[in-house]
Structure formats: C-alpha cells, structure tokens
Coordinates of C-alpha atoms in Angstrom, one line a residue:
Chain A
G382 CA 90.8 74.6 80.1
A383 CA 88.5 71.7 80.0
V384 CA 90.1 68.3 80.0
V385 CA 89.3 64.5 79.1
S386 CA 91.4 62.4 80.8
Q387 CA 91.8 58.4 80.2
H388 CA 93.2 55.6 82.4
P389 CA 95.3 53.6 82.3
S390 CA 97.7 55.0 79.4
W391 CA 99.3 51.5 78.7
V392 CA 97.9 48.3 79.8
I393 CA 98.6 44.5 79.1
C394 CA 96.4 41.6 80.1
K395 CA 96.3 38.2 79.5
S396 CA 93.6 36.8 76.3
G397 CA 90.4 35.8 78.5
T398 CA 90.4 38.2 80.6
S399 CA 88.7 42.1 81.0
V400 CA 90.5 45.2 81.2
K401 CA 88.6 48.7 82.0
I402 CA 89.4 52.1 80.6
E403 CA 88.4 55.0 82.0
C404 CA 87.5 58.3 80.6
R405 CA 87.0 61.0 82.8
S406 CA 85.6 65.1 82.1
L407 CA 87.9 66.8 84.2
D408 CA 86.3 70.3 84.7
F409 CA 82.4 70.2 82.4
Q410 CA 79.8 67.9 82.2
A411 CA 79.5 65.8 79.1
T412 CA 76.2 63.9 79.0
T413 CA 77.7 62.3 75.7
M414 CA 81.1 60.7 75.2
F415 CA 82.2 58.9 72.4
W416 CA 84.4 55.6 71.9
Y417 CA 87.0 55.6 69.1
R418 CA 89.4 52.7 68.2
Q419 CA 92.6 53.3 66.4
F420 CA 94.5 50.1 64.5
P421 CA 98.2 50.8 63.7
K422 CA 98.6 53.6 61.0
Q423 CA 95.0 54.0 60.7
S424 CA 92.0 56.3 61.4
L425 CA 90.0 56.1 64.4
M426 CA 86.6 54.5 64.1
L427 CA 83.5 55.1 66.2
M428 CA 82.9 52.5 68.1
A429 CA 79.9 53.7 70.7
T430 CA 78.2 56.9 72.1
S431 CA 77.9 56.7 75.8
N432 CA 75.0 58.7 77.0
E433 CA 74.9 59.5 80.6
G434 CA 71.9 57.5 82.4
S435 CA 70.7 55.3 79.6
K436 CA 72.5 52.6 77.1
A437 CA 75.2 53.2 74.8
T438 CA 74.1 53.4 71.2
Y439 CA 76.8 51.4 69.3
E440 CA 77.9 51.1 65.9
Q441 CA 77.3 48.4 63.5
G442 CA 79.8 46.0 64.0
V443 CA 80.6 46.5 67.1
E444 CA 79.8 43.8 69.9
K445 CA 77.8 45.3 72.6
D446 CA 78.9 42.5 74.8
K447 CA 82.3 42.5 74.1
F448 CA 82.6 46.4 74.9
L449 CA 80.7 47.2 77.4
I450 CA 80.6 50.8 78.2
N451 CA 78.7 52.2 81.4
H452 CA 78.2 56.5 81.6
A453 CA 77.0 56.5 85.3
S454 CA 77.8 60.0 85.8
L455 CA 78.0 63.6 84.3
T456 CA 82.0 63.0 84.3
L457 CA 82.4 59.6 84.1
S458 CA 82.4 56.7 81.2
T459 CA 84.1 53.5 81.3
L460 CA 84.6 50.8 78.4
T461 CA 85.0 47.1 79.8
V462 CA 86.7 45.0 77.4
T463 CA 85.8 41.4 78.2
S464 CA 87.0 38.4 77.3
A465 CA 89.6 40.1 75.5
H466 CA 91.8 38.3 72.6
P467 CA 94.7 39.6 70.7
E468 CA 92.7 41.0 68.1
D469 CA 91.3 43.2 70.9
S470 CA 94.6 44.9 70.9
S471 CA 94.2 48.3 69.7
F472 CA 94.7 52.0 70.7
Y473 CA 91.2 53.2 72.4
I474 CA 90.3 57.2 72.6
C475 CA 87.4 59.0 74.0
S476 CA 86.3 62.3 74.0
A477 CA 83.4 64.7 75.0
R478 CA 81.7 67.6 74.1
S479 CA 81.4 70.6 76.5
G480 CA 79.0 73.0 76.6
E481 CA 75.4 73.5 75.1
A482 CA 75.1 73.2 71.4
K483 CA 75.0 77.0 69.8
G484 CA 75.6 78.6 67.0
G485 CA 79.6 79.4 68.2
G486 CA 79.7 75.6 68.2
N487 CA 80.4 73.4 71.5
T488 CA 83.9 72.2 72.1
I489 CA 85.3 68.5 71.7
Y490 CA 87.9 66.9 73.7
F491 CA 90.0 64.0 73.5
G492 CA 91.6 62.1 76.1
E493 CA 94.7 60.9 75.6
G494 CA 94.1 57.3 74.5
S495 CA 94.3 54.1 76.0
W496 CA 97.3 51.5 74.6
L497 CA 95.9 48.1 75.3
T498 CA 97.7 44.6 74.3
V499 CA 96.3 41.1 74.7
V500 CA 98.8 38.7 75.1
Chain B
A1434 CA 76.8 59.4 53.2
Q1435 CA 78.5 61.6 55.6
S1436 CA 82.2 60.9 54.8
V1437 CA 85.3 62.5 55.3
T1438 CA 88.6 62.1 52.1
Q1439 CA 91.9 62.5 52.7
P1440 CA 93.3 62.0 49.3
D1441 CA 96.9 62.1 50.4
I1442 CA 97.9 58.8 52.1
H1443 CA 101.6 59.8 52.7
I1444 CA 103.2 63.4 51.8
T1445 CA 106.8 64.1 52.2
V1446 CA 108.2 67.9 52.2
S1447 CA 111.4 69.0 52.5
E1448 CA 111.8 71.6 55.8
G1449 CA 111.5 74.9 55.3
A1450 CA 109.0 74.5 52.5
S1451 CA 105.3 75.1 52.3
L1452 CA 102.7 72.2 53.0
E1453 CA 98.9 71.8 52.3
L1454 CA 97.1 68.5 53.0
R1455 CA 94.0 67.9 51.6
C1456 CA 90.3 67.2 52.8
N1457 CA 87.2 66.9 51.3
Y1458 CA 83.8 66.0 53.3
S1459 CA 80.6 65.0 52.8
Y1460 CA 78.1 66.0 54.8
G1461 CA 74.3 66.2 55.1
A1462 CA 74.1 69.4 58.0
T1463 CA 76.0 72.5 58.1
P1464 CA 79.8 71.3 58.6
Y1465 CA 82.1 71.6 61.4
L1466 CA 85.5 70.9 60.5
F1467 CA 88.8 70.3 62.5
W1468 CA 92.1 69.0 62.0
Y1469 CA 93.8 67.1 64.4
V1470 CA 97.6 65.6 64.5
Q1471 CA 98.6 62.5 66.0
S1472 CA 102.4 61.6 67.3
P1473 CA 103.3 58.1 67.2
G1474 CA 102.1 56.7 70.1
Q1475 CA 100.1 59.6 71.4
G1476 CA 96.2 61.1 71.3
L1477 CA 94.8 63.8 69.3
Q1478 CA 95.6 67.4 69.1
L1479 CA 93.7 70.2 68.2
L1480 CA 95.1 72.0 65.1
L1481 CA 91.9 74.3 64.7
K1482 CA 88.4 74.1 63.8
Y1483 CA 85.6 75.7 62.1
F1484 CA 82.6 76.4 62.6
S1485 CA 81.2 79.4 61.2
G1486 CA 82.4 83.1 60.0
D1487 CA 85.8 84.2 58.7
T1488 CA 86.9 81.0 56.2
L1489 CA 90.2 81.5 56.5
V1490 CA 91.4 79.7 60.6
Q1491 CA 94.4 80.2 62.2
G1492 CA 95.2 77.5 64.1
I1493 CA 98.4 76.4 66.4
K1494 CA 101.8 75.9 65.5
G1495 CA 101.8 78.1 62.1
F1496 CA 99.0 76.1 60.6
E1497 CA 96.1 77.5 58.8
A1498 CA 92.9 76.2 56.7
E1499 CA 90.5 77.4 54.5
F1500 CA 87.2 76.3 54.2
K1501 CA 85.2 76.0 50.9
R1502 CA 81.6 75.5 50.8
S1503 CA 81.5 74.8 47.0
Q1504 CA 84.6 72.6 46.8
S1505 CA 83.4 70.7 50.1
S1506 CA 87.0 71.7 51.0
F1507 CA 88.7 72.2 54.4
N1508 CA 92.7 72.1 53.3
L1509 CA 95.3 72.6 55.4
R1510 CA 98.3 74.8 55.1
K1511 CA 101.6 75.6 56.3
P1512 CA 104.2 78.3 54.7
S1513 CA 107.6 76.6 56.5
V1514 CA 107.8 73.3 57.5
H1515 CA 109.7 72.1 60.9
W1516 CA 111.0 68.7 61.1
S1517 CA 109.3 68.5 64.3
D1518 CA 105.6 68.8 61.9
A1519 CA 106.5 65.2 61.3
A1520 CA 103.1 63.1 62.1
E1521 CA 99.7 61.6 61.2
Y1522 CA 97.4 64.1 60.3
F1523 CA 93.5 63.8 60.6
C1524 CA 90.5 66.1 59.5
A1525 CA 87.4 65.2 60.7
V1526 CA 83.6 66.8 60.4
G1527 CA 80.8 66.9 62.4
D1528 CA 77.8 69.2 63.2
N1529 CA 76.5 71.5 66.3
Q1530 CA 74.5 68.7 68.4
A1531 CA 76.1 67.8 71.3
G1532 CA 75.0 64.1 70.7
T1533 CA 77.3 63.7 67.4
A1534 CA 80.6 62.2 66.9
L1535 CA 82.9 63.5 64.8
I1536 CA 83.6 61.5 61.5
F1537 CA 87.7 61.3 60.8
G1538 CA 89.7 60.8 57.4
K1539 CA 92.0 58.2 57.0
G1540 CA 94.6 60.2 57.8
T1541 CA 97.8 61.8 56.0
T1542 CA 101.6 61.2 57.1
L1543 CA 103.7 63.9 56.8
S1544 CA 107.4 63.3 56.8
V1545 CA 110.1 66.0 56.3
S1546 CA 113.0 65.6 55.1
S1547 CA 116.4 67.3 55.9

C-alpha cells in the first residue's frame, strides 16, 4: 500500500548547524503534507502544512525562518531546522493524504518519524 | 474550537482483561476519527478509522471503536489485552478536506500488568 517515508530516522547535529529532514510519498502524489513535532511523552503538535508549489502554512508560534519547509514536488517535502539549538531536539513526523476527498474519506499516512538531537 | 480530549493520561490493565480508552472530540464539521498506537521511539500505526456508516468499527490487533455522535465520543476497546499492547494511544480527528491536518489528543499510556 501507499507509504510515507522519512529520512533520516535519527540525526545528531551540533548546535548552530542546520539539518534537513525529508518526507516522501512513495507511491502516491501528495499535494499537501503535514509536519508535526512531538516532545517526549507528549502528543503530536502540528507545525505546518506543506503545499506543493507554494509557501507552507505555519501554525501559531512556529518560527518560519527557523523551520524551513520546501515542497518542491508532489512526492517530496523537506523540513530544514536552521541554526539548531538543543531545545529543537524532538521527534518530527510528517504525514500526507492520498486520494481526493470523497464521501469515503481519503487515507492519511504517517512517516516513521525522525529523531533530532542537537548537542 | 476543534479539539480532542483523552481524559485518561495513564491506564494499567491486567493481561487478559478488557480495555476501554476514552476519546471525546469537538469539531465543527463532520468528523473523521482515528486511533493510532505508538510504541516507544517509534512512529504512528493506524489502528482504525471512522468516516461514515456503521458506528462500530473494527481495527487491527483486535481493537474496535464506537462512534457516538450524541456523546461526541469515539472510545477504543479491546476485549482481552495482551502484554504487547502496552504503548501510547492517540485519538485524532479531521475532516474530508485534503488540506486539513489531523488534530491529536494528548494520548493515553497503556501499561499491562501480568
């Protein structure tokens, strides 16, 4: 079935550097992808909605310049954490919907998640 | 405001006993409801979803959930819990619009005692 893949699964970076996380829809086209952040033992918080070919829509409180989102194709969205700091350490998860919105509902898929540790 | 409430932060159930995890939602449009499970350090796995039709939905791993519109609830149940069911469970709500993200509850941690 349709799968959403994230890469890397784990990444450690130095404070002040930037790190990119990729989210790919493997066998369907996703005009919209979503990026979530999850702190340990907490729920998933929506960071932004990534729209193919246009600017991402960020949730209140999320810094656009810090969390850069690029959705350059119908199968790839990237999240770049710029000038990372230890407080950015978290679990980042992307999701995408396949199919058109119809009465039966379309299907939502989640990536495996990416653990970011900033040291 | 749109929201999902999972009243129980942590539940402990004996292995073999029945389980019910509560979920209440507040949503302006017709809700599409989901239950996900997350093991430590892992991503999300979809247990079941409700879009329309029969209000009792069956999912994987022996789970089921019942949509009750009058109570704005979508509780998750399992008749006999296994030790491997210990995990974090999230209820989520969305709609049928492709550009709408899911809203998640805070989650319920399930522990299984022997």
